[in-house]
XYZ file of C-alpha atoms in Angstrom:
360
model
C 101.007 99.089 83.783
C 104.049 99.497 81.772
C 107.439 99.516 83.342
C 108.873 102.868 84.484
C 111.792 104.189 82.384
C 114.303 106.415 83.577
C 113.469 109.989 82.995
C 115.475 111.738 80.280
C 116.914 114.933 81.443
C 116.790 117.683 78.694
C 120.241 118.932 77.566
C 121.231 122.663 78.527
C 120.477 125.298 75.962
C 123.504 126.622 74.098
C 122.392 130.201 74.720
C 122.288 129.617 78.557
C 125.291 127.261 79.192
C 125.774 128.260 82.862
C 122.006 127.208 83.864
C 121.233 123.617 84.680
C 117.815 122.393 85.948
C 117.828 119.567 88.436
C 114.658 117.906 89.493
C 113.914 117.944 93.307
C 114.643 114.238 93.567
C 118.256 114.829 92.405
C 119.291 117.846 94.373
C 122.369 120.123 93.306
C 123.565 120.057 96.903
C 124.305 116.317 97.657
C 123.801 115.594 101.369
C 126.834 113.707 103.049
C 124.298 111.960 105.219
C 120.638 111.152 105.038
C 118.108 111.959 107.686
C 118.364 108.392 109.038
C 122.030 109.222 109.870
C 123.415 106.778 107.092
C 125.897 107.982 104.590
C 124.232 108.550 101.127
C 124.857 106.017 98.535
C 127.177 107.184 95.617
C 126.079 106.910 91.938
C 128.846 104.352 91.363
C 127.508 102.141 94.215
C 123.958 102.350 92.985
C 124.947 101.461 89.495
C 126.721 98.350 90.689
C 123.783 97.482 92.862
C 121.478 97.832 89.923
C 123.488 95.507 87.910
C 123.468 92.887 90.767
C 119.681 93.176 91.130
C 119.232 93.027 87.378
C 121.103 89.755 87.220
C 118.511 88.164 89.654
C 115.758 89.430 87.398
C 117.444 88.107 84.287
C 118.067 84.758 85.727
C 114.354 84.380 86.798
C 113.175 85.453 83.435
C 114.934 82.526 81.728
C 112.193 80.279 83.191
C 109.310 82.914 83.727
C 108.481 84.282 80.374
C 107.152 87.813 79.903
C 106.618 88.719 83.578
C 109.732 91.046 84.121
C 107.660 93.625 85.955
C 106.391 91.125 88.438
C 109.780 89.704 88.786
C 111.227 93.014 89.644
C 108.723 93.761 92.244
C 109.312 90.477 94.056
C 113.057 91.018 94.031
C 112.415 94.636 95.164
C 110.313 93.075 98.133
C 113.363 90.856 99.091
C 115.692 93.844 99.770
C 112.821 96.029 101.223
C 112.206 93.433 103.966
C 108.479 93.060 102.863
C 106.248 90.339 101.651
C 104.053 89.546 98.514
C 100.557 88.389 98.202
C 100.254 86.741 94.591
C 96.503 86.431 93.643
C 95.483 85.167 90.279
C 93.777 82.205 88.648
C 95.192 78.812 88.823
C 98.121 77.877 86.296
C 99.631 81.218 85.481
C 102.843 80.610 87.269
C 102.616 81.985 90.672
C 104.430 79.030 92.385
C 106.970 78.757 89.735
C 107.881 82.482 89.929
C 108.423 81.985 93.792
C 110.545 78.980 93.283
C 112.591 80.741 90.509
C 113.402 83.562 92.772
C 114.430 81.314 95.683
C 116.807 79.337 93.288
C 118.222 82.460 92.105
C 119.333 83.620 95.431
C 121.409 81.279 97.597
C 119.131 81.284 100.553
C 117.104 78.749 102.480
C 113.675 78.061 100.947
C 110.634 76.111 102.287
C 107.291 75.480 100.922
C 104.125 75.258 103.049
C 100.945 73.851 101.420
C 98.111 75.644 103.435
C 95.266 73.083 103.813
C 92.229 73.084 106.168
C 93.959 70.717 108.611
C 97.292 72.491 108.839
C 98.018 73.604 112.415
C 99.873 76.768 113.709
C 102.770 74.481 115.021
C 103.224 73.151 111.484
C 104.242 76.839 110.343
C 105.995 78.153 113.637
C 107.268 74.960 114.995
C 106.862 73.068 118.188
C 108.719 71.683 121.399
C 109.011 67.995 121.883
C 110.163 66.204 124.952
C 113.320 64.435 124.647
C 113.384 61.251 126.832
C 117.336 60.856 126.536
C 118.107 64.441 127.967
C 114.976 64.992 129.961
C 114.430 68.293 128.262
C 112.221 69.817 125.729
C 113.677 70.525 122.200
C 112.563 72.987 119.649
C 111.649 71.697 116.285
C 111.462 74.629 113.764
C 108.420 74.911 111.409
C 108.222 75.815 107.836
C 108.449 79.562 108.370
C 111.859 79.038 109.949
C 113.513 79.941 106.585
C 114.843 82.806 104.456
C 112.233 82.535 101.493
C 108.963 80.979 102.520
C 106.150 80.062 100.202
C 102.831 79.978 101.709
C 100.960 78.211 98.937
C 97.145 78.714 98.747
C 97.197 80.679 102.072
C 93.514 81.032 102.256
C 92.813 77.243 102.404
C 94.114 77.163 105.991
C 92.014 78.245 109.142
C 92.135 81.767 110.537
C 94.149 80.506 113.475
C 96.743 79.066 111.328
C 96.895 82.124 108.885
C 97.499 84.119 112.274
C 100.528 82.158 113.034
C 102.455 84.059 110.298
C 101.614 87.382 111.694
C 104.404 87.691 114.151
C 107.032 86.271 111.718
C 105.974 88.779 108.959
C 106.037 91.736 111.078
C 108.654 91.077 113.886
C 110.862 88.582 111.967
C 110.579 86.062 114.829
C 108.276 83.341 116.203
C 107.343 82.659 119.693
C 106.803 79.054 120.843
C 105.974 78.135 124.520
C 107.277 81.488 125.627
C 110.511 81.228 123.920
C 111.345 83.514 121.101
C 113.314 82.637 117.957
C 114.644 85.149 115.737
C 114.398 84.581 111.932
C 117.630 85.303 109.976
C 117.806 87.806 107.390
C 116.742 88.035 104.444
C 113.126 87.001 105.139
C 110.360 87.079 102.608
C 106.924 85.381 102.648
C 105.369 84.905 99.261
C 101.719 83.869 99.715
C 99.498 82.680 96.887
C 95.744 82.409 96.596
C 93.304 81.890 93.836
C 90.409 84.645 93.631
C 88.026 82.339 91.636
C 87.552 79.765 94.298
C 85.631 80.334 97.266
C 84.527 76.734 98.536
C 86.773 75.496 101.464
C 88.496 78.784 101.675
C 89.094 81.333 104.636
C 89.472 84.882 103.313
C 92.355 86.756 104.857
C 91.385 89.396 107.418
C 92.234 92.884 106.521
C 94.846 93.107 109.228
C 96.706 90.400 107.889
C 96.339 91.666 104.227
C 97.852 94.943 105.492
C 101.129 92.866 106.501
C 101.959 92.374 102.817
C 104.154 95.092 101.207
C 102.436 94.636 98.020
C 99.773 92.592 96.088
C 100.405 91.271 92.552
C 98.524 89.537 89.717
C 100.353 87.840 86.884
C 97.764 87.720 84.203
C 97.780 85.441 81.169
C 100.709 85.534 78.919
C 100.453 86.499 75.241
C 100.272 84.124 72.404
C 103.972 84.525 71.600
C 104.926 84.174 75.364
C 102.581 80.978 75.861
C 104.323 79.505 72.924
C 107.660 79.863 74.470
C 106.298 78.464 77.747
C 104.954 75.141 76.348
C 108.122 74.485 74.373
C 110.327 75.212 77.217
C 112.181 72.232 78.282
C 111.215 70.846 81.788
C 114.660 70.692 82.949
C 115.291 74.301 82.578
C 113.706 75.271 85.840
C 115.526 72.437 87.594
C 119.022 73.625 86.182
C 118.333 77.249 87.584
C 121.426 78.210 89.634
C 121.827 81.103 92.209
C 123.432 84.332 90.942
C 123.907 85.900 94.319
C 124.422 84.922 97.747
C 122.626 85.524 101.048
C 125.147 88.060 101.998
C 124.581 89.939 98.806
C 120.948 90.272 99.458
C 121.886 91.565 103.023
C 124.242 94.085 101.686
C 121.805 95.110 98.902
C 119.119 95.642 101.540
C 121.407 97.855 103.501
C 122.433 99.862 100.397
C 118.696 100.557 99.744
C 118.455 102.402 103.116
C 121.097 104.872 101.760
C 119.040 105.860 98.697
C 118.209 109.565 98.890
C 114.563 110.641 98.936
C 113.915 114.348 98.838
C 111.809 115.879 101.636
C 109.241 117.030 99.054
C 108.852 113.488 97.889
C 108.353 112.234 101.511
C 105.486 114.905 101.746
C 104.051 113.537 98.314
C 103.869 110.031 99.753
C 101.972 111.110 102.946
C 99.599 113.165 100.711
C 98.883 110.256 98.657
C 98.180 108.146 101.669
C 96.166 110.705 103.347
C 93.931 110.993 100.214
C 92.962 107.268 100.584
C 91.517 108.181 103.988
C 89.408 111.028 102.781
C 88.209 109.589 99.336
C 84.553 109.317 98.844
C 85.274 105.584 97.644
C 86.696 104.316 100.863
C 85.432 103.576 104.172
C 88.940 102.965 105.597
C 92.018 104.261 104.012
C 95.587 103.172 104.248
C 97.487 103.381 107.567
C 100.884 104.809 108.309
C 102.174 101.209 107.633
C 101.155 102.053 104.025
C 103.203 105.236 104.024
C 106.133 103.570 105.440
C 106.010 100.771 102.945
C 105.539 103.190 99.994
C 108.552 105.023 101.252
C 110.996 102.043 101.839
C 109.789 100.485 98.505
C 110.560 103.660 96.560
C 114.282 103.471 97.738
C 114.545 99.867 96.902
C 112.903 100.409 93.351
C 115.253 103.337 92.618
C 118.134 101.043 93.525
C 116.909 98.367 91.019
C 116.956 100.981 88.496
C 120.674 101.906 89.324
C 119.933 105.184 90.971
C 121.010 106.698 94.122
C 117.829 108.907 94.553
C 114.124 108.393 94.187
C 112.200 110.048 91.286
C 108.387 110.821 91.616
C 107.608 108.427 88.853
C 108.950 105.516 91.207
C 106.288 106.479 93.704
C 103.413 106.768 91.232
C 104.457 103.446 89.734
C 104.565 101.597 93.100
C 101.436 103.185 94.800
C 98.811 100.897 93.177
C 100.626 97.743 94.095
C 101.401 98.817 97.679
C 98.234 100.775 98.664
C 95.491 99.133 96.559
C 94.918 96.298 98.788
C 95.056 98.193 101.903
C 91.657 100.033 101.202
C 88.186 99.154 102.363
C 85.969 100.417 99.711
C 82.428 101.817 100.541
C 79.140 99.885 99.217
C 78.686 102.424 96.558
C 82.218 101.905 95.249
C 81.681 98.020 95.057
C 78.297 98.583 93.266
C 80.160 100.851 90.748
C 82.654 98.066 90.217
C 85.509 100.176 91.599
C 88.632 98.416 92.788
C 91.467 99.584 95.091
C 93.820 99.895 92.148
C 91.309 102.248 90.337
C 90.901 104.274 93.323
C 94.661 104.726 93.826
C 95.139 105.666 90.173
C 92.355 108.457 90.522
C 93.979 109.701 93.781
C 97.394 109.929 91.904
C 95.623 112.175 89.236
C 94.412 114.546 91.933
C 97.551 114.715 94.237
C 100.044 117.410 92.744
C 103.818 116.501 92.342
C 106.299 118.554 94.427
C 107.704 120.123 91.176
C 104.216 121.268 90.232
C 103.706 122.728 93.607
C 106.828 124.784 93.398
C 105.801 126.139 89.860
C 102.503 127.338 91.193
C 104.298 129.395 94.099
């Protein structure tokens, strides 16, 4: 997919100087407050936020060559409060991407290498008896961090995989009936290789649904790979943060103030509803998918320096956010259909709000 470019608005005709056309995503009457009760973001605030988010992407791109779109989507997840599933063949830079994002943000970072003998307590933490004090003390596990790399997540048992569910959804862990909150921001980036099946445990649909989006990096071009092999090894080690933890929290709060038109909310719901009625799916996306697409669209608009969501933001994000949430029919699998392809076809059939208005 190519990156979404900001829509160019046509200039007003000299013969009709008083008429200006505004898309539904950027209304003429600017609401002072959004439906969630928060004050709407100003265009100046959005532009500044866009510059700060671009600084993170630019910093990561100095060591991850030719993957700007994937970097942007990961950074978008960071301010949306979602999680990323990176699935691709070994050696294309999945772990390096996660590490570079963590180094670009001044947050705590932990890596968990998932193996068949990994226990749930290694992920969430455990209580240990202290003989000196006569009390049990909590020892935090790898998930008690801001950015967590769950490397090769499908190599651990289902029980260990399930230990991430509460953390990913509720942003907390429960150990021995005691609940421990995870400090914001919190982002889980899990990796898995699609070509290896021996010694792996496929993620169940309920856990795959916890990920905001699913990405693949793909092979680099010849020019990009030439830059990769000539890059000094110390370049990744010298990567320094460009924003603080508080900056990320502030940017996440600003994303909630991005305006999304009521017609675009309806557009999101119609896309998700179409996944449930498609002839290629036995199970479509749930309301969690609608919420994910709605929240991610606002964060993506903020990354582009806008204080409002455009229809193209939704169309661009929909395959990444909804594709992995579908269960395809046997006939669709036999026809070599993928979740991404089904979403692309749905986007061709669901009419944009502006087009609906023209038909009336």
